Short mmCIF file of C-alpha atoms and ligand atoms in Angstrom, two decimals:
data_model
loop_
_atom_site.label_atom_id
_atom_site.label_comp_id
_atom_site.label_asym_id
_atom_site.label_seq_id
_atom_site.Cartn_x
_atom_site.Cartn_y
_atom_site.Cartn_z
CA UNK A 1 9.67 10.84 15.22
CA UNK A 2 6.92 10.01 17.93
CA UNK A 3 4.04 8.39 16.92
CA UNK A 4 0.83 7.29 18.98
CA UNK A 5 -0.93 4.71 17.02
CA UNK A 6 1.83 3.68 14.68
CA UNK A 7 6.13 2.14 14.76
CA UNK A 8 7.60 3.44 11.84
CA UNK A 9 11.42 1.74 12.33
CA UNK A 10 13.91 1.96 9.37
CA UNK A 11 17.07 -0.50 9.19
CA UNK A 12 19.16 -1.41 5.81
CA UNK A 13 17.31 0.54 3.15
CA UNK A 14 13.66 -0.51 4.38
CA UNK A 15 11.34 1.49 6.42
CA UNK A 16 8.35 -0.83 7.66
CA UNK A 17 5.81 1.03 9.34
CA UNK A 18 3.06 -0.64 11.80
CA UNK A 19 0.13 0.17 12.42
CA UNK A 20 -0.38 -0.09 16.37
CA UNK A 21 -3.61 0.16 17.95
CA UNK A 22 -3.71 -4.30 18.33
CA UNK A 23 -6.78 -3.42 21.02
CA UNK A 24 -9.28 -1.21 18.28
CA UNK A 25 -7.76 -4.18 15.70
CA UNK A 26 -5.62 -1.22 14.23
CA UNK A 27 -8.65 0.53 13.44
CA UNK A 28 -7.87 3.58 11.05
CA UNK A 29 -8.58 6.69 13.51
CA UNK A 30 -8.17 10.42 12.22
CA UNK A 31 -4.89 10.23 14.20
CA UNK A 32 -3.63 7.06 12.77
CA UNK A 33 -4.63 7.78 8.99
CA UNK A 34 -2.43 11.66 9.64
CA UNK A 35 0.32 10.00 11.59
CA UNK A 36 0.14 7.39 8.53
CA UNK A 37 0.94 10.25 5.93
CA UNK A 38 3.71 12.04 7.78
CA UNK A 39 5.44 8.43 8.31
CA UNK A 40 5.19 7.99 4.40
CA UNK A 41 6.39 11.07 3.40
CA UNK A 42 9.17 10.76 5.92
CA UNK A 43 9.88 7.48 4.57
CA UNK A 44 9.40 8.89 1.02
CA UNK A 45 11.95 11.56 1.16
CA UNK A 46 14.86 9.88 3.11
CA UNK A 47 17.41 8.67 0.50
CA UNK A 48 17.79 5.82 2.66
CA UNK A 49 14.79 4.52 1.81
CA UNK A 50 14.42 2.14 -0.61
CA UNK A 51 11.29 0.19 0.25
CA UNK A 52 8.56 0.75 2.50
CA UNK A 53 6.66 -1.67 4.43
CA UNK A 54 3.27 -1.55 5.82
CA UNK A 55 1.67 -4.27 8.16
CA UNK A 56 -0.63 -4.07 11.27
CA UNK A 57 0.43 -4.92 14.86
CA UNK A 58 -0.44 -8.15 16.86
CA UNK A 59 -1.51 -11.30 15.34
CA UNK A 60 -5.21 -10.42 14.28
CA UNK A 61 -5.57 -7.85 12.09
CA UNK A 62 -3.86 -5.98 9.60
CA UNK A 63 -6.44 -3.08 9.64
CA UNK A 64 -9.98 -3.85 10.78
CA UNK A 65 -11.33 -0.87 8.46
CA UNK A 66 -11.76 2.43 9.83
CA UNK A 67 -13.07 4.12 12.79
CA UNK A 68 -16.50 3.49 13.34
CA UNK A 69 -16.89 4.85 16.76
CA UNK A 70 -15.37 8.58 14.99
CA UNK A 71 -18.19 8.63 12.11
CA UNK A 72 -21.53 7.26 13.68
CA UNK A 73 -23.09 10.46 13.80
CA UNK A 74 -21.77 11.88 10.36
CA UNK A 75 -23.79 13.81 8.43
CA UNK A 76 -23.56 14.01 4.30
CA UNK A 77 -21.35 17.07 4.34
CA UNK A 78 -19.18 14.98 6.87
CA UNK A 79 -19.21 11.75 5.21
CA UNK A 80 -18.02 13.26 1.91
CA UNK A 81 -15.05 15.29 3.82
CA UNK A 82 -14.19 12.30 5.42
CA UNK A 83 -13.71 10.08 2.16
CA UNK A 84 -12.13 13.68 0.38
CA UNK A 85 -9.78 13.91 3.13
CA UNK A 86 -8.41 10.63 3.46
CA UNK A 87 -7.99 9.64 0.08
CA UNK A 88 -5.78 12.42 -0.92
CA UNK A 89 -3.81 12.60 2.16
CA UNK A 90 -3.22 8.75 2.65
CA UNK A 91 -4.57 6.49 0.13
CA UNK A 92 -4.02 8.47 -3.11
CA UNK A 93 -0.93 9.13 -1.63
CA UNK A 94 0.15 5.39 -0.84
CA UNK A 95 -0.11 5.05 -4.45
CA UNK A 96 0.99 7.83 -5.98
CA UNK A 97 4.65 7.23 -3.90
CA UNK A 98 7.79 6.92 -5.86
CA UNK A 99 9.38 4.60 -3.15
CA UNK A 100 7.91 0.66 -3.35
CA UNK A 101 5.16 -0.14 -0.98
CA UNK A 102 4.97 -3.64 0.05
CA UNK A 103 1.70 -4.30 2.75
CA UNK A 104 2.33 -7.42 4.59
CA UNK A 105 -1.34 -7.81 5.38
CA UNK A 106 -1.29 -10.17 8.67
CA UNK A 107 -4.79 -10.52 9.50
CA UNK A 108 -8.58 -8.63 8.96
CA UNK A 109 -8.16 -6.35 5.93
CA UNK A 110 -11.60 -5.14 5.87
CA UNK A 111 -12.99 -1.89 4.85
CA UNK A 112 -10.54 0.57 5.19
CA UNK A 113 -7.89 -1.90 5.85
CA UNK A 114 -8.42 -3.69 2.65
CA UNK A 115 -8.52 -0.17 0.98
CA UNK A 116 -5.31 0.96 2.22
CA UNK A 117 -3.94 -2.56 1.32
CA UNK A 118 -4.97 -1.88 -2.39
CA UNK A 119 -3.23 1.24 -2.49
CA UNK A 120 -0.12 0.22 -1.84
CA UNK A 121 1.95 -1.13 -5.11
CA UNK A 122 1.12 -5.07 -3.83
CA UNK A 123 0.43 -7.87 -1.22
CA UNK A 124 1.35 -9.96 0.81
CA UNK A 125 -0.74 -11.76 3.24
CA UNK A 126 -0.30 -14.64 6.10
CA UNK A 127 -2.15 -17.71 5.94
CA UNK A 128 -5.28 -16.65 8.52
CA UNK A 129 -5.66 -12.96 6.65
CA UNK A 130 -9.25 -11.83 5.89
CA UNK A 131 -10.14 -9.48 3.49
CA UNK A 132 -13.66 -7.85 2.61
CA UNK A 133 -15.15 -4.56 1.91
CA UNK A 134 -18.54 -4.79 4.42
CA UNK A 135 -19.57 -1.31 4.36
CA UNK A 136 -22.82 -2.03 2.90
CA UNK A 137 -23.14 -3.82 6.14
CA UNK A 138 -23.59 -0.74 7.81
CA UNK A 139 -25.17 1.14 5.56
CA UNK A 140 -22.31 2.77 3.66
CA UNK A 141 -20.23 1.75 0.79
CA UNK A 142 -16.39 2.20 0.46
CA UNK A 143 -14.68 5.46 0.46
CA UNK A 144 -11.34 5.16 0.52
CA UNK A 145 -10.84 4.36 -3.13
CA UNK A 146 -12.42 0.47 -2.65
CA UNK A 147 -15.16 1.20 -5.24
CA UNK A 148 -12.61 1.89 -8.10
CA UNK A 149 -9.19 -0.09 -7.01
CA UNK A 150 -11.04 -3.70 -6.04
CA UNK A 151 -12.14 -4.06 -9.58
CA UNK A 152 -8.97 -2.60 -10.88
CA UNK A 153 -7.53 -5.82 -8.89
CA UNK A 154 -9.87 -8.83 -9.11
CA UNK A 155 -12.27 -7.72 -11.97
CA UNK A 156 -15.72 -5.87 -11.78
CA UNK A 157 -17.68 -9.19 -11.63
CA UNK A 158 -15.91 -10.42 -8.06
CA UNK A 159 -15.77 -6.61 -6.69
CA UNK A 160 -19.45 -6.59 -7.15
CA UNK A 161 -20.06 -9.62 -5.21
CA UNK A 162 -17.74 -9.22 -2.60
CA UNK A 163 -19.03 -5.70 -1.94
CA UNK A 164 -22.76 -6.43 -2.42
CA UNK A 165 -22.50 -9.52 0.28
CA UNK A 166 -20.09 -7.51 2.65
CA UNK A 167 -17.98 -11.18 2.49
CA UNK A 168 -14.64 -11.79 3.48
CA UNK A 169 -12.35 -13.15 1.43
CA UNK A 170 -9.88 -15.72 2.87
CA UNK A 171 -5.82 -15.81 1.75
CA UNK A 172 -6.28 -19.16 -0.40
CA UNK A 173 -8.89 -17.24 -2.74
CA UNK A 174 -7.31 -13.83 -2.27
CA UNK A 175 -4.25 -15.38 -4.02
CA UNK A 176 -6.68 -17.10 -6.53
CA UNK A 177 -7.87 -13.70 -7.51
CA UNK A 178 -4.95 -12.17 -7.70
CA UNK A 179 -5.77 -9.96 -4.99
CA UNK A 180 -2.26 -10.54 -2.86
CA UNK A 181 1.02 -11.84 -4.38
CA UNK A 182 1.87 -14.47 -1.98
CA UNK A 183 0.54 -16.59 1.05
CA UNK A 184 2.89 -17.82 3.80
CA UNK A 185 2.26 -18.25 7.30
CA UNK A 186 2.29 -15.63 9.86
CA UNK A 187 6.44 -15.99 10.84
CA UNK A 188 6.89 -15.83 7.56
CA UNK A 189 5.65 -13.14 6.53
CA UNK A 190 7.95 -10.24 6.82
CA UNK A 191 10.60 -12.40 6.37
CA UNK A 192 9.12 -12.78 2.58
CA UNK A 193 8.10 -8.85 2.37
CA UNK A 194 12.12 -8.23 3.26
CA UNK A 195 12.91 -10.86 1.19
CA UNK A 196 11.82 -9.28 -1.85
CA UNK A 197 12.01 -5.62 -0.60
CA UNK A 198 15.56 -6.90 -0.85
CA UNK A 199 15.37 -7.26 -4.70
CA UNK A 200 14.00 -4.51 -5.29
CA UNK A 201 16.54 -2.75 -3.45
CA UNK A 202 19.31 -3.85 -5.86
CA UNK A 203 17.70 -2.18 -8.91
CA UNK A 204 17.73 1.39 -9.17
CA UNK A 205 15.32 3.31 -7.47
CA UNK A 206 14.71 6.02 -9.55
CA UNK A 207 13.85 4.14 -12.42
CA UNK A 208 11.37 1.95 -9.92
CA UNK A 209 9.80 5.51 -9.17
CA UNK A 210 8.71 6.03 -13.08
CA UNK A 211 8.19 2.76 -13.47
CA UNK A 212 5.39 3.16 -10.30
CA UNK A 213 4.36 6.71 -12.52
CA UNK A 214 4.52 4.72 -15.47
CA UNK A 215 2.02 1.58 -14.13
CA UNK A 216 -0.36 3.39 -12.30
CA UNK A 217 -1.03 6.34 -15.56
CA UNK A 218 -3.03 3.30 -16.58
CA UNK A 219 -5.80 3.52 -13.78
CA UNK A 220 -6.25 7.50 -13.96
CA UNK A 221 -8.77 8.88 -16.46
CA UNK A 222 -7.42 11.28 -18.82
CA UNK A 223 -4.61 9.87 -19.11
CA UNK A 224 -2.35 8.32 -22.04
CA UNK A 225 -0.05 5.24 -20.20
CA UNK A 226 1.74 5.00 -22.90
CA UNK A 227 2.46 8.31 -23.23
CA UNK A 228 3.54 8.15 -19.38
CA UNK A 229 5.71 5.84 -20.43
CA UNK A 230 7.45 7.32 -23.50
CA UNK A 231 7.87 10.36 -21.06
CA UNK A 232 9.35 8.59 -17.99
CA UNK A 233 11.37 5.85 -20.61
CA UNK A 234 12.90 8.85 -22.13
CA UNK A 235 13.71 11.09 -18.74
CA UNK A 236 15.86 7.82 -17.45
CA UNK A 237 18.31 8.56 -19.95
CA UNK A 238 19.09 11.62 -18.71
CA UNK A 239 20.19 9.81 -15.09
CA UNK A 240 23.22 8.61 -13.18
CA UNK A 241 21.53 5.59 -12.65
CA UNK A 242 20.79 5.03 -16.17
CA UNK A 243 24.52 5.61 -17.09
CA UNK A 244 25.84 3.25 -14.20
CA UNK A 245 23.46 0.38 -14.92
CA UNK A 246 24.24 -0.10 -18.36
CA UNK A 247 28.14 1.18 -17.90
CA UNK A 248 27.90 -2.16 -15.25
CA UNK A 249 26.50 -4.17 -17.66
CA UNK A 250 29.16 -3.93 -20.35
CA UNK A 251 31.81 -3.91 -18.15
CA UNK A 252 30.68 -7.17 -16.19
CA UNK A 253 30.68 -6.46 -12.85
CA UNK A 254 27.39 -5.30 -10.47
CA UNK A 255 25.74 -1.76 -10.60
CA UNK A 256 25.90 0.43 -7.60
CA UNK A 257 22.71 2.57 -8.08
CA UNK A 258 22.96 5.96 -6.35
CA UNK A 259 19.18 6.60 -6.79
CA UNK A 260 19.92 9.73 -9.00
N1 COA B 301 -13.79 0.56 14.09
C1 COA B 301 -13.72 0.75 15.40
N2 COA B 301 -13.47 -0.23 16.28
C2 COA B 301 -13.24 -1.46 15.79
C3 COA B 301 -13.30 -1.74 14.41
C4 COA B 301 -13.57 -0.66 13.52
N3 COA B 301 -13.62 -0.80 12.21
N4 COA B 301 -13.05 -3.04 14.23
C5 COA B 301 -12.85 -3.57 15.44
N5 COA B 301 -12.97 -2.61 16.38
C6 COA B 301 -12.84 -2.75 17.85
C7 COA B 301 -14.06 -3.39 18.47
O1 COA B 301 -15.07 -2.41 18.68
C8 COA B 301 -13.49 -3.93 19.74
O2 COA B 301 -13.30 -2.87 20.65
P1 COA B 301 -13.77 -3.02 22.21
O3 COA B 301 -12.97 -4.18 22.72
O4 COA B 301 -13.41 -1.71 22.82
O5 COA B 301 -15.22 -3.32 22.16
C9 COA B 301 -12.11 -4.40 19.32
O6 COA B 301 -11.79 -3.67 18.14
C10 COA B 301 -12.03 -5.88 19.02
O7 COA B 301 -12.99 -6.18 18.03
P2 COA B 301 -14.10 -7.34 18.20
O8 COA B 301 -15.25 -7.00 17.30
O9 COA B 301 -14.42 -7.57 19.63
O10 COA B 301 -13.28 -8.60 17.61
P3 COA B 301 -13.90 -9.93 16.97
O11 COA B 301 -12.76 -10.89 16.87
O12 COA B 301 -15.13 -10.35 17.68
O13 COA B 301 -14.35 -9.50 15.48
C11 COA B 301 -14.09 -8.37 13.36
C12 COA B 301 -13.39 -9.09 14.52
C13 COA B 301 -13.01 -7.81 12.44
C14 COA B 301 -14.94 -9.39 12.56
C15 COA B 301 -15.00 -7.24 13.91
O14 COA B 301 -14.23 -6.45 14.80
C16 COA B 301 -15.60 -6.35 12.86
O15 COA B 301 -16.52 -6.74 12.17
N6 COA B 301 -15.07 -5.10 12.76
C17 COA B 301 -15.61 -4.11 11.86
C18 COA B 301 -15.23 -4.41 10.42
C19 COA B 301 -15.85 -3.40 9.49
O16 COA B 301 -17.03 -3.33 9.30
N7 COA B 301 -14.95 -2.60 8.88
C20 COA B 301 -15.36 -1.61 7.91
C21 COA B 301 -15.48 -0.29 8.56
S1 COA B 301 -15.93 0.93 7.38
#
């Protein structure tokens, strides 16, 4: 498929998608954030697929947060749309995927950037990487989910800070706080994200998928994780995967997951 201000490019069981508008810093646009949900739920249907992911073209930014220039002259009906809209259709939706999301955060991750960043299932970030929530800065707070999943990641105590200065957070103390998984310089950075979307590619996908239902029933209110988990436990028995994987097991020899 065609895309105007994104690459999505699949090779070897991993679709990484870019997001490509280096001149705006990758700026999140209502035509990049819609482009951004039909490449994911390409890449989330294709059998091929075992691991998506997600960085941000040139060397500068990941995602500098999104478009300012589109909601200047928003008005409250607007401004509540706006968050509505793109939390269910891209950031919800990162999360809620049953394919692995891996963002390779190369630069800025502020505002929105940071936010979609947080949604997928973790991070990893280059040496030189940036990340902040500054929307107080200009007069707004997050709404793409930054309110509830910063906390979820670094604790209330930092999240308030952070978002109460509009500071930036660089990759040595993003690490610190748990916020990203790893820090390696900028060549090395997808190198590591295919490195271990490699790993996870040898395990069997379905059971990855409940495991993401399984992980993330612990951040929704409402809901019982552990009886997520007794649910999704008990519905891998009932799969080819299940059966192969163990089968492989006793018999010595490596499991060749069919994702079913
Ligand atoms: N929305 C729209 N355009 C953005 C943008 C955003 N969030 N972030 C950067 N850009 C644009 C700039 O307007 C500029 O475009 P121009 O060349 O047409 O003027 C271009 O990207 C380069 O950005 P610039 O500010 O010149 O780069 P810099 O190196 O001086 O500063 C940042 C980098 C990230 C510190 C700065 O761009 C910034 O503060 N961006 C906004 C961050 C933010 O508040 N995000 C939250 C939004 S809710």
């Amino acid at each position: 498929m065609n895309y105007e201000n994104i690459l999505s490019e699949s090779t070897n069981g991993i679709t990484t998608i870019t997001i490509n508008r280096p001149t705006k810093l990758n700026a999140l646009n209502k035509a990049t954030i819609e482009e951004l949900h039909n490449a994911f739920k390409v890449a989330n249907i294709d059998a091929t697929t075992k691991v998506i992911i997600l960085t941000g073209s040139g060397t500068k930014a990941f995602v500098a947060g999104a478009d300012i220039s589109e909601f200047a002259d928003f008005n409250v009906e607007n401004g509540g749309k706006l968050a509505a809209k793109g939390q269910e259709i891209l950031f919800d939706f990162v999360e809620n995927l049953e394919t692995p999301v891996i963002a390779a955060v190369n630069g800025f991750a502020l505002g929105g950037g940071l936010e979609l960043a947080m949604s997928a299932h973790f991070r990893v970030a280059s040496d030189n990487a940036k990340m902040g929530l500054p929307e107080t800065s200009l007069g707004v707070i997050p709404g793409y989910g930054g309110t509830q999943r910063l906390p979820q990641l670094i604790g209330k105590g930092r999240a308030m800070e952070l978002v109460m200065t509009a500071g930036m957070l660089d990759a040595p103390t993003a690490l610190d706080y748990g916020l990203v998984n790893h820090v390696v310089t900028q060549e090395e950075l997808l190198p590591l994200a295919e490195k271990i979307a490699s790993k996870i590619k040898r395990n069997s996908s379905v059971a990855i998928g409940k495991a993401i239902k399984a992980i993330n029933a612990n951040y929704k209110d409402g809901i019982n994780g552990f009886n997520i988990e007794i649910e999704e436990f008990g519905a891998c028995f009932g799969t080819a995967d299940f059966k192969e994987g163990t089968s492989a097991f006793l018999e010595k020899r490596k499991a060749d997951f069919k994702g079913e």
